[in-house]
JSON list of C-alpha atoms in Angstrom, two decimals:
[
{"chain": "A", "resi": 1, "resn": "UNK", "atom": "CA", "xyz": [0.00, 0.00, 0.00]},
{"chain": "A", "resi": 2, "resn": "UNK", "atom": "CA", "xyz": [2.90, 2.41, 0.71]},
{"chain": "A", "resi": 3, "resn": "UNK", "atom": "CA", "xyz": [4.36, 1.71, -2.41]},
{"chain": "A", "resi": 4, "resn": "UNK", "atom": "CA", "xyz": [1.46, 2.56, -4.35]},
{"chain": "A", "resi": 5, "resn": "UNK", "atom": "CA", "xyz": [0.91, 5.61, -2.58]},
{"chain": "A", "resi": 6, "resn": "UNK", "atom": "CA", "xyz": [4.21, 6.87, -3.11]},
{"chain": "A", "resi": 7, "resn": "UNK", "atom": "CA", "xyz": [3.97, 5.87, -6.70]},
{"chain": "A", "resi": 8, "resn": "UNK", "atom": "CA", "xyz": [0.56, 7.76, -6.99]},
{"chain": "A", "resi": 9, "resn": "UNK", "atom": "CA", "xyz": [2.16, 10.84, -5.39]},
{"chain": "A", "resi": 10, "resn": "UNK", "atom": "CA", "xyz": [4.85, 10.92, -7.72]},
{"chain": "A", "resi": 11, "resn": "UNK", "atom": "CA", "xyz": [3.01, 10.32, -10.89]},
{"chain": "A", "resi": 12, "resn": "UNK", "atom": "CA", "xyz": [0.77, 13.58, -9.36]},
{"chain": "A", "resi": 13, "resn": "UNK", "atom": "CA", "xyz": [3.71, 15.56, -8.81]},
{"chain": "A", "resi": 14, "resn": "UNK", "atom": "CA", "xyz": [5.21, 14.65, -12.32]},
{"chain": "A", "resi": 15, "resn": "UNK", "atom": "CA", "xyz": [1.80, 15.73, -13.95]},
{"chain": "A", "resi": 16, "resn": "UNK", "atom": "CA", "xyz": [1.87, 18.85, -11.86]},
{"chain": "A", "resi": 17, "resn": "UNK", "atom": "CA", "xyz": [5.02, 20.05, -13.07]},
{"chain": "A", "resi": 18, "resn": "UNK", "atom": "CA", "xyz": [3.84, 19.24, -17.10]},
{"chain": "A", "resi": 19, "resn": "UNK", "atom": "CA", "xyz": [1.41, 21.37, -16.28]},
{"chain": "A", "resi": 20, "resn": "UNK", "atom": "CA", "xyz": [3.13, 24.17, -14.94]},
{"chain": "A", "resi": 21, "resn": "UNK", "atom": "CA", "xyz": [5.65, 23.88, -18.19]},
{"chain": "A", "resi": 22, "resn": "UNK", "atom": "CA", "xyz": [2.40, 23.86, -20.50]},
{"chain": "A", "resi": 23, "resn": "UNK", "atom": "CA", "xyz": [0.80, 26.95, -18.83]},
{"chain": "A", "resi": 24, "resn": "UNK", "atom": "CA", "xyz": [4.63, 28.21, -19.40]},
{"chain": "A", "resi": 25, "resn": "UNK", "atom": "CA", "xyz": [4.64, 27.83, -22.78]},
{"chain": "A", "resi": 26, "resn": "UNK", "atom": "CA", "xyz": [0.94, 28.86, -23.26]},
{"chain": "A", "resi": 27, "resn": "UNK", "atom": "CA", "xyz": [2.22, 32.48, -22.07]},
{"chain": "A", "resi": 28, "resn": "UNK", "atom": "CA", "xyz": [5.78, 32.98, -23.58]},
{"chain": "A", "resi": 29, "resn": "UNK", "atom": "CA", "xyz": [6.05, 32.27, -27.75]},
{"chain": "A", "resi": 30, "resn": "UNK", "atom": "CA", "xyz": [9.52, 32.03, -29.00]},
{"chain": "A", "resi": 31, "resn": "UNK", "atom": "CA", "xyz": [10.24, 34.86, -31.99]},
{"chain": "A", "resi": 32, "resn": "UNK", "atom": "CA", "xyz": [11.20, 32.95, -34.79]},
{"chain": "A", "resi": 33, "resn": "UNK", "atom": "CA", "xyz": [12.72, 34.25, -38.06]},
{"chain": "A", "resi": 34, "resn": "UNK", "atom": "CA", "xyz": [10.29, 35.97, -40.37]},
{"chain": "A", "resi": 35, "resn": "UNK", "atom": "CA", "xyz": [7.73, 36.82, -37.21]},
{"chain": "A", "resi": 36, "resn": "UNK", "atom": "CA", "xyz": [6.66, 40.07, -36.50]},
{"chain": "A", "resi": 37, "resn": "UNK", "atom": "CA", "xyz": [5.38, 41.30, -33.17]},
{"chain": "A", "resi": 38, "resn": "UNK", "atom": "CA", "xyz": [2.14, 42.06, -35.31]},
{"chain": "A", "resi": 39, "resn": "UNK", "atom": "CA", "xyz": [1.97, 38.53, -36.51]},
{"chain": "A", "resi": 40, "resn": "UNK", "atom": "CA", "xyz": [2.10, 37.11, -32.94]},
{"chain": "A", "resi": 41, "resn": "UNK", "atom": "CA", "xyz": [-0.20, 39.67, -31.60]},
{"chain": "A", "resi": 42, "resn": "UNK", "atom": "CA", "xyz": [-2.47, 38.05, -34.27]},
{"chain": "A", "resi": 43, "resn": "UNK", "atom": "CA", "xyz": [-1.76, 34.67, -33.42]},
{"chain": "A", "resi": 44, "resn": "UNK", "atom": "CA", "xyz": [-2.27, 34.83, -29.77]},
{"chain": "A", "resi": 45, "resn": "UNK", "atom": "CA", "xyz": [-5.16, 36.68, -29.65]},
{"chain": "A", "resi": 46, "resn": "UNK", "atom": "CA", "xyz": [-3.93, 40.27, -28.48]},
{"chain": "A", "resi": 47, "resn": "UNK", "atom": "CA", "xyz": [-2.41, 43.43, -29.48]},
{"chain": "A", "resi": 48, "resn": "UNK", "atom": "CA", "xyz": [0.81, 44.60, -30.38]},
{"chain": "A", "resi": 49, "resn": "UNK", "atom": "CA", "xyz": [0.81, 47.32, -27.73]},
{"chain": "A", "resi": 50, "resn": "UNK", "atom": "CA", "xyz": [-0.38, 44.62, -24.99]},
{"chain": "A", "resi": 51, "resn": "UNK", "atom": "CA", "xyz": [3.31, 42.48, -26.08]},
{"chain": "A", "resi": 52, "resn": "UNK", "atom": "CA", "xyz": [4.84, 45.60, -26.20]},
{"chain": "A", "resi": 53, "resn": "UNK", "atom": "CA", "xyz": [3.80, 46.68, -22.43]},
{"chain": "A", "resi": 54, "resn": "UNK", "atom": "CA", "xyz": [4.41, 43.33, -21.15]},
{"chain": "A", "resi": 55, "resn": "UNK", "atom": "CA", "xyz": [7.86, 42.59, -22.03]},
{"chain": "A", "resi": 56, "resn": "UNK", "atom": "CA", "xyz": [8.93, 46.18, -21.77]},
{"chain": "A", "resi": 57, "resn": "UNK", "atom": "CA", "xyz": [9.83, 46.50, -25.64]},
{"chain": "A", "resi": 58, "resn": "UNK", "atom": "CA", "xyz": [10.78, 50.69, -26.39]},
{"chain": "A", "resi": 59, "resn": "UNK", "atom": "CA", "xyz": [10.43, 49.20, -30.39]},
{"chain": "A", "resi": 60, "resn": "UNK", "atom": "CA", "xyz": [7.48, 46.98, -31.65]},
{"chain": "A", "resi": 61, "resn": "UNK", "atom": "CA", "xyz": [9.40, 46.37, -34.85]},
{"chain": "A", "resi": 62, "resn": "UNK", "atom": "CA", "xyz": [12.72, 45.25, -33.09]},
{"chain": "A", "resi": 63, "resn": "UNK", "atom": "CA", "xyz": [12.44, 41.58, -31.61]},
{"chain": "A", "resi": 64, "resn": "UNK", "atom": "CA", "xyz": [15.33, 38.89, -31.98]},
{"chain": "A", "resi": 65, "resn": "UNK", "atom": "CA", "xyz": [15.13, 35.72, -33.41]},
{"chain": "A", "resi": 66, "resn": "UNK", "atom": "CA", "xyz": [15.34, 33.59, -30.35]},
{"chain": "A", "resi": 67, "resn": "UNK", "atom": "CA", "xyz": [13.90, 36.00, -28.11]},
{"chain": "A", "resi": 68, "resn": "UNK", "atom": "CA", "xyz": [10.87, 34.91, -25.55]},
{"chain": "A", "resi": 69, "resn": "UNK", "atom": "CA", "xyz": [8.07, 37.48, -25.88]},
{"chain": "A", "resi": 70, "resn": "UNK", "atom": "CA", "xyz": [4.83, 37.25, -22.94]},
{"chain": "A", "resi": 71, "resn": "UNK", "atom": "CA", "xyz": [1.98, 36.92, -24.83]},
{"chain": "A", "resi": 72, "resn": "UNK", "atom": "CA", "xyz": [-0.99, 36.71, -22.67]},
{"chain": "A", "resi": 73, "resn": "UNK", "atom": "CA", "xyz": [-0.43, 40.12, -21.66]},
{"chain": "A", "resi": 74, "resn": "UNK", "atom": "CA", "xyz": [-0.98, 38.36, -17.78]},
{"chain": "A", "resi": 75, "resn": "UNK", "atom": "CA", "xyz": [1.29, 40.30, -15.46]},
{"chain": "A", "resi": 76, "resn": "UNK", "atom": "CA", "xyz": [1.37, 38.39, -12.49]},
{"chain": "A", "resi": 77, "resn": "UNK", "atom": "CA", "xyz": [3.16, 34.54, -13.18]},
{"chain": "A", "resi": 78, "resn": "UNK", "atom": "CA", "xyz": [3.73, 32.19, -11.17]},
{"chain": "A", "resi": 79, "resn": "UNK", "atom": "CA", "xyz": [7.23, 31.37, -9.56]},
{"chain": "A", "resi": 80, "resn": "UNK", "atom": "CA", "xyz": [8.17, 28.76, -11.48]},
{"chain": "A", "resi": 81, "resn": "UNK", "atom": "CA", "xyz": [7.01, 29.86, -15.02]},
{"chain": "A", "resi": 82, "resn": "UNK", "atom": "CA", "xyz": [9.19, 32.82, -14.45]},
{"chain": "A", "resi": 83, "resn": "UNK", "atom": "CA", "xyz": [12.48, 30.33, -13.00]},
{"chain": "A", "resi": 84, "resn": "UNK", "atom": "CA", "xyz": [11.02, 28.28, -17.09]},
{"chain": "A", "resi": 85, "resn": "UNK", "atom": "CA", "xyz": [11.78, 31.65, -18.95]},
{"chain": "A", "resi": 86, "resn": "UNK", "atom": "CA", "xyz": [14.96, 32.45, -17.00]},
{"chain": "A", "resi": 87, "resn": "UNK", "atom": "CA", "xyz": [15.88, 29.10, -17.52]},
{"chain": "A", "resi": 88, "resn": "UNK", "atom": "CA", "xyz": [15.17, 29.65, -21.02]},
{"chain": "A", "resi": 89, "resn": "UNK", "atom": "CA", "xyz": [16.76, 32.80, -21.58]},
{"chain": "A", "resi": 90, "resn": "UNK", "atom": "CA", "xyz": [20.13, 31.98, -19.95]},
{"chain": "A", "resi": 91, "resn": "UNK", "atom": "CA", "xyz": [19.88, 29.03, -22.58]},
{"chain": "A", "resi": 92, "resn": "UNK", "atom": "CA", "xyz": [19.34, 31.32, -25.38]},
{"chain": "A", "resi": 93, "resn": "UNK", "atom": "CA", "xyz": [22.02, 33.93, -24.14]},
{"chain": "A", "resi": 94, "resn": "UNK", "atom": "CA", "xyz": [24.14, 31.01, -24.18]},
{"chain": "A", "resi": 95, "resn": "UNK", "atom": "CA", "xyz": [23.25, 29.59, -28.07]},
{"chain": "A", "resi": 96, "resn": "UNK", "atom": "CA", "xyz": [23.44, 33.57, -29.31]},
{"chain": "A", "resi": 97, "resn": "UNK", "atom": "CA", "xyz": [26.84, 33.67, -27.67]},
{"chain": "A", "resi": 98, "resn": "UNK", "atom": "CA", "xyz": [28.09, 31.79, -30.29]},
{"chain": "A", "resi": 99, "resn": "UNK", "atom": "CA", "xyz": [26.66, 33.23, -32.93]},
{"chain": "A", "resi": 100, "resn": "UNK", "atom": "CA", "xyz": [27.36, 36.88, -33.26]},
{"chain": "A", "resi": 101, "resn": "UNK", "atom": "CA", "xyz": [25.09, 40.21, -33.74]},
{"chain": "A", "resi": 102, "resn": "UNK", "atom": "CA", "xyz": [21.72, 38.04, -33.81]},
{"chain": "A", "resi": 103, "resn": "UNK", "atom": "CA", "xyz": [18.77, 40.66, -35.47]},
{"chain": "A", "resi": 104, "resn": "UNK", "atom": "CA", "xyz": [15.80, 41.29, -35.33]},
{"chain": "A", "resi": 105, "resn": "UNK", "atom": "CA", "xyz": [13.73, 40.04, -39.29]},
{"chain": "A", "resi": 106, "resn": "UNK", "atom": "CA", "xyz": [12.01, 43.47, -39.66]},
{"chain": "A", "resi": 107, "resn": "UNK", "atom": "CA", "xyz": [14.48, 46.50, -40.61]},
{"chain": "A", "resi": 108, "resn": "UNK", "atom": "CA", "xyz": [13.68, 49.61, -41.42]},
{"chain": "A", "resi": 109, "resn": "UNK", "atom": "CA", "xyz": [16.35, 51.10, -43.68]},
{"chain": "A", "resi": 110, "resn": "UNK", "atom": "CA", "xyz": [17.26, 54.80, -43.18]},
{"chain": "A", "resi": 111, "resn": "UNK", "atom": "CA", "xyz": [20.07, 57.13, -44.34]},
{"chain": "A", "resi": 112, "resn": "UNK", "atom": "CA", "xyz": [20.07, 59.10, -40.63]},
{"chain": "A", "resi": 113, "resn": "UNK", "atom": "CA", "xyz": [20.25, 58.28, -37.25]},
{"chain": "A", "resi": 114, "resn": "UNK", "atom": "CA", "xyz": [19.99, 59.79, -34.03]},
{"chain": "A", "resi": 115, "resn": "UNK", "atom": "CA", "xyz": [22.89, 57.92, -31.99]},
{"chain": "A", "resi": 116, "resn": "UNK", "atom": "CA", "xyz": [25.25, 59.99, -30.18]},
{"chain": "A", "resi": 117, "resn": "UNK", "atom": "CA", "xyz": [29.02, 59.62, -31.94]},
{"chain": "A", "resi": 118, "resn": "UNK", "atom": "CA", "xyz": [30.90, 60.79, -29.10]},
{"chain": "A", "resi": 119, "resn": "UNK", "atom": "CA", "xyz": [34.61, 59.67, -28.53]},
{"chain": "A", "resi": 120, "resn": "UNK", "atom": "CA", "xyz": [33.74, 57.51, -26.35]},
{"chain": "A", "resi": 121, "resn": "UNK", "atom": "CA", "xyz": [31.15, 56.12, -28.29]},
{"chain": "A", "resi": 122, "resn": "UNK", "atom": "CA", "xyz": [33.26, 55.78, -31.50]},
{"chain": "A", "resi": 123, "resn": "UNK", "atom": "CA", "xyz": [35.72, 53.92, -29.23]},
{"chain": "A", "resi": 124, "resn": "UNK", "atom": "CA", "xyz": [32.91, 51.35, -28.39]},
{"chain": "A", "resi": 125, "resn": "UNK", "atom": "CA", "xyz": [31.68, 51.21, -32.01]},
{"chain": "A", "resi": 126, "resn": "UNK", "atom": "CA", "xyz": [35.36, 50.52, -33.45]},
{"chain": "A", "resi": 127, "resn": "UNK", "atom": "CA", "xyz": [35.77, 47.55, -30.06]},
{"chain": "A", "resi": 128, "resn": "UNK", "atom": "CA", "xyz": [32.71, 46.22, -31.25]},
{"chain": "A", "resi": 129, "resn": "UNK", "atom": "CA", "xyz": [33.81, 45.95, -35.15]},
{"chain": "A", "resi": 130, "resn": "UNK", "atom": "CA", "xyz": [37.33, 44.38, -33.52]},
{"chain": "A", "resi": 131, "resn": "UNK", "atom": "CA", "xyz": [35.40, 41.58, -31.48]},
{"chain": "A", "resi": 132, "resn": "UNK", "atom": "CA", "xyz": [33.19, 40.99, -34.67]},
{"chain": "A", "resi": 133, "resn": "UNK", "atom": "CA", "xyz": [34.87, 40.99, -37.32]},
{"chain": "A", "resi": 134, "resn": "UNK", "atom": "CA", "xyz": [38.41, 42.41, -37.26]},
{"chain": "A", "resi": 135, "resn": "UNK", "atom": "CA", "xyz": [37.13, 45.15, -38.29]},
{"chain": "A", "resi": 136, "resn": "UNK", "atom": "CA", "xyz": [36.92, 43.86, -41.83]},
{"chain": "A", "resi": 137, "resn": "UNK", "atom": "CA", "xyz": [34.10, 44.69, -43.99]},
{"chain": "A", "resi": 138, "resn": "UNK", "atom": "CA", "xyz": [34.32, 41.83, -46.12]},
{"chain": "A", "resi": 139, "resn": "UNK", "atom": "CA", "xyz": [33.67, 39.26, -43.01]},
{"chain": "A", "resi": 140, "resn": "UNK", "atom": "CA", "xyz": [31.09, 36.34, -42.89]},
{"chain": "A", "resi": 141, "resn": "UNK", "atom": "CA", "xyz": [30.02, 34.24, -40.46]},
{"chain": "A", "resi": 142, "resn": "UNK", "atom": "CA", "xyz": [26.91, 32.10, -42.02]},
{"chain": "A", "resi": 143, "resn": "UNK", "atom": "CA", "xyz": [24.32, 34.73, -42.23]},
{"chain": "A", "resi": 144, "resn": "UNK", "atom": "CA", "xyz": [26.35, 37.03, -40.51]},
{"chain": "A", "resi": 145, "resn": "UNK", "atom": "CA", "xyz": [28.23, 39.95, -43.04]},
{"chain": "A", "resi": 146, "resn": "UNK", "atom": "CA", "xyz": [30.72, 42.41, -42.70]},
{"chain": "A", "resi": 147, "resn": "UNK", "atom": "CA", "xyz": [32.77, 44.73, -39.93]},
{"chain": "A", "resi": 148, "resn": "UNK", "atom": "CA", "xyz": [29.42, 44.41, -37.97]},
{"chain": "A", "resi": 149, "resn": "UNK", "atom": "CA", "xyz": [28.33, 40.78, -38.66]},
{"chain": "A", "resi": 150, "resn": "UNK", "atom": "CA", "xyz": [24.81, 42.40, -39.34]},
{"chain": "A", "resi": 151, "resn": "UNK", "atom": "CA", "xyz": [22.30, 39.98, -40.70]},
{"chain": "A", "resi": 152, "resn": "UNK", "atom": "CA", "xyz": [22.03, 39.51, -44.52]},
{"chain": "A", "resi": 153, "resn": "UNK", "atom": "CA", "xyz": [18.59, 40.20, -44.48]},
{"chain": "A", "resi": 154, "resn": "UNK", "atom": "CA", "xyz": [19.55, 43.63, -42.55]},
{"chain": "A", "resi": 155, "resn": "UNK", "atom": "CA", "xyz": [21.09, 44.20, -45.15]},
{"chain": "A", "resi": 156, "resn": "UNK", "atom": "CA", "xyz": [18.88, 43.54, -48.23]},
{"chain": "A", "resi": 157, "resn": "UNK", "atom": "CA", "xyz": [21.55, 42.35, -50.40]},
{"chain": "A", "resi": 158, "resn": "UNK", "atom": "CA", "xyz": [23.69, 45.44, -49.87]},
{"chain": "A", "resi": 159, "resn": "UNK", "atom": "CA", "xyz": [26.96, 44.87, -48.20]},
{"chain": "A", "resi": 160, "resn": "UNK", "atom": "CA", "xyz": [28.77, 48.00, -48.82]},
{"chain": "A", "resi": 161, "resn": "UNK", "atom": "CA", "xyz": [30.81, 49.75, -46.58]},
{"chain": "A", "resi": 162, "resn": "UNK", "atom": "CA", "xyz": [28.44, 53.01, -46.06]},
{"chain": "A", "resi": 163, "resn": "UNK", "atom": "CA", "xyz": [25.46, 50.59, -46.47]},
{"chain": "A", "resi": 164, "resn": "UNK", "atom": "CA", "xyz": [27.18, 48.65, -43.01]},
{"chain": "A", "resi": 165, "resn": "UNK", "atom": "CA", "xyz": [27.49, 51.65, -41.29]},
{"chain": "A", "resi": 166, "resn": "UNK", "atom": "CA", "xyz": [24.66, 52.86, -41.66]},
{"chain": "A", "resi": 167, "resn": "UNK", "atom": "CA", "xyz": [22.41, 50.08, -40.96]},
{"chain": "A", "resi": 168, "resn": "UNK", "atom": "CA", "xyz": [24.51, 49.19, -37.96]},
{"chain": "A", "resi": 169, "resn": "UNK", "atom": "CA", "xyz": [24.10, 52.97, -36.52]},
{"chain": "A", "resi": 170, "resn": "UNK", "atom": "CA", "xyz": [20.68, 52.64, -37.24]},
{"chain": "A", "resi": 171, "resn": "UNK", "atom": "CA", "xyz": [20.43, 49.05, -35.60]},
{"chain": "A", "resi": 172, "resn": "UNK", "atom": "CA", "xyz": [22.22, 50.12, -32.45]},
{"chain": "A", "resi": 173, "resn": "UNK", "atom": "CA", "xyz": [20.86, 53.57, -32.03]},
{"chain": "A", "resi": 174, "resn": "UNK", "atom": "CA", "xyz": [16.85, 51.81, -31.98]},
{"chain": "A", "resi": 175, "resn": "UNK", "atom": "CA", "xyz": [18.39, 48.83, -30.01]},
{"chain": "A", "resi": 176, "resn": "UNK", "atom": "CA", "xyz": [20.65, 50.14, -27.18]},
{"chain": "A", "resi": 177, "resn": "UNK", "atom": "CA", "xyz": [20.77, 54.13, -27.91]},
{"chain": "A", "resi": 178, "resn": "UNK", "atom": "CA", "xyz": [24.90, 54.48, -28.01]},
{"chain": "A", "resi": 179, "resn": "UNK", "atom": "CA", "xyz": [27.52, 52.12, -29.17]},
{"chain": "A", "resi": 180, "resn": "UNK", "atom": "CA", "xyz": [28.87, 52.49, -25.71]},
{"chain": "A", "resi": 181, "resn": "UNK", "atom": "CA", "xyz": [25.60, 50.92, -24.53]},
{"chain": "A", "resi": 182, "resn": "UNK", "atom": "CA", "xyz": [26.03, 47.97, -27.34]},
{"chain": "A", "resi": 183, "resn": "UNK", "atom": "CA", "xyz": [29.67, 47.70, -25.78]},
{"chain": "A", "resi": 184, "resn": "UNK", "atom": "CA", "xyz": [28.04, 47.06, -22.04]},
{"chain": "A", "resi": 185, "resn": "UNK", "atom": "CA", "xyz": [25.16, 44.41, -23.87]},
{"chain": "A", "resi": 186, "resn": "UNK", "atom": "CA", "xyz": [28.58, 42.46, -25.91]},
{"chain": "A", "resi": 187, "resn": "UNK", "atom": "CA", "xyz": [30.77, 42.87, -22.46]},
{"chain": "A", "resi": 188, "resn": "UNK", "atom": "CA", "xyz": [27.44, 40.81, -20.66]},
{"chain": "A", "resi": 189, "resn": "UNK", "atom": "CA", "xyz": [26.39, 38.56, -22.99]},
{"chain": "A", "resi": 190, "resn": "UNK", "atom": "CA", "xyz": [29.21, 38.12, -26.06]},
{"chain": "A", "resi": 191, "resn": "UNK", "atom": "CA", "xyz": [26.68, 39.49, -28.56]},
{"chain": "A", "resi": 192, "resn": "UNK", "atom": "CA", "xyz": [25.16, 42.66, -29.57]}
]
């Protein structure tokens, strides 16, 4: 009899914690390439400014490729769907480590931008070229191209110098504001 109940308690606590990974999942979708907050707003039943509130996003249009977006819109989670997503996100930080400058699939392309090119942030922008290329325009890494190892689709087929530098001023300037802030994201995680 005591072994059965100790079976039955662990076969409850084993369905209990399937459950709390489903109702993870059900509130966290994983941005894959080619998906637009829009698109998962649409998907999920809610609105782009709901995803936008509840993970804190400054940009709609800038979302990575790997990146775990809250979908429900539900603020308050339980303890262990949050420890799921940190788990998750420390294994994500961990995959983009190796694999340089991961971007967003929507771009927007623009000849301006409004980032700050002090010295210290030229200084960060030419340490960040260094780390990712060498500094070398003419780098690739799979998908990656150029001084910046900006996505090809970034890019649209484009890979010249002023094209780099100015979608990577644009990139950084909507993602982290300065290059020195870019500096502090590659110094945390090995990626920008």
């Amino acid at each position: 009899m005591k072994i059965k109940n100790a079976l039955l308690s662990t076969a409850a606590a084993t369905a209990s914690l399937f459950a709390i990974g489903a109702t993870a999942q059900a509130a966290t979708v994983t941005v894959k390439s080619g998906d637009t907050v829009s698109a998962i707003a649409a998907e999920n039943n809610t609105t782009i400014a709901a995803i936008q509130q509840a993970n804190h996003l400054k940009n709609a249009n800038l979302i990575l490729v790997g990146q775990q977006l809250e979908v429900n819109g539900d603020s308050t989670t339980t303890t262990s769907t949050q420890t799921t997503t940190t788990q998750a996100s420390t294994q994500t930080s961990q995959a983009q480590t190796s694999t340089p400058a991961a971007k967003t699939t929507t771009q927007t392309t623009s000849s301006t931008s409004n980032y700050s090119n002090n010295g210290s942030d030229s200084a960060a922008k030419a340490w960040i070229a260094g780390k990712e290329s060498g500094g070398s325009y003419s780098a690739r890494n799979g998908q990656y191209i150029g001084k910046y190892q900006l996505s090809a689709s970034y890019l649209n087929g484009d890979y010249s110098a002023a094209n780099q530098e100015r979608v990577a001023n644009s990139y950084v300037s909507s993602r982290y504001g300065s290059w020195s802030n870019a500096k502090s994201h590659w110094l945390a995680n090995g990626w920008y």
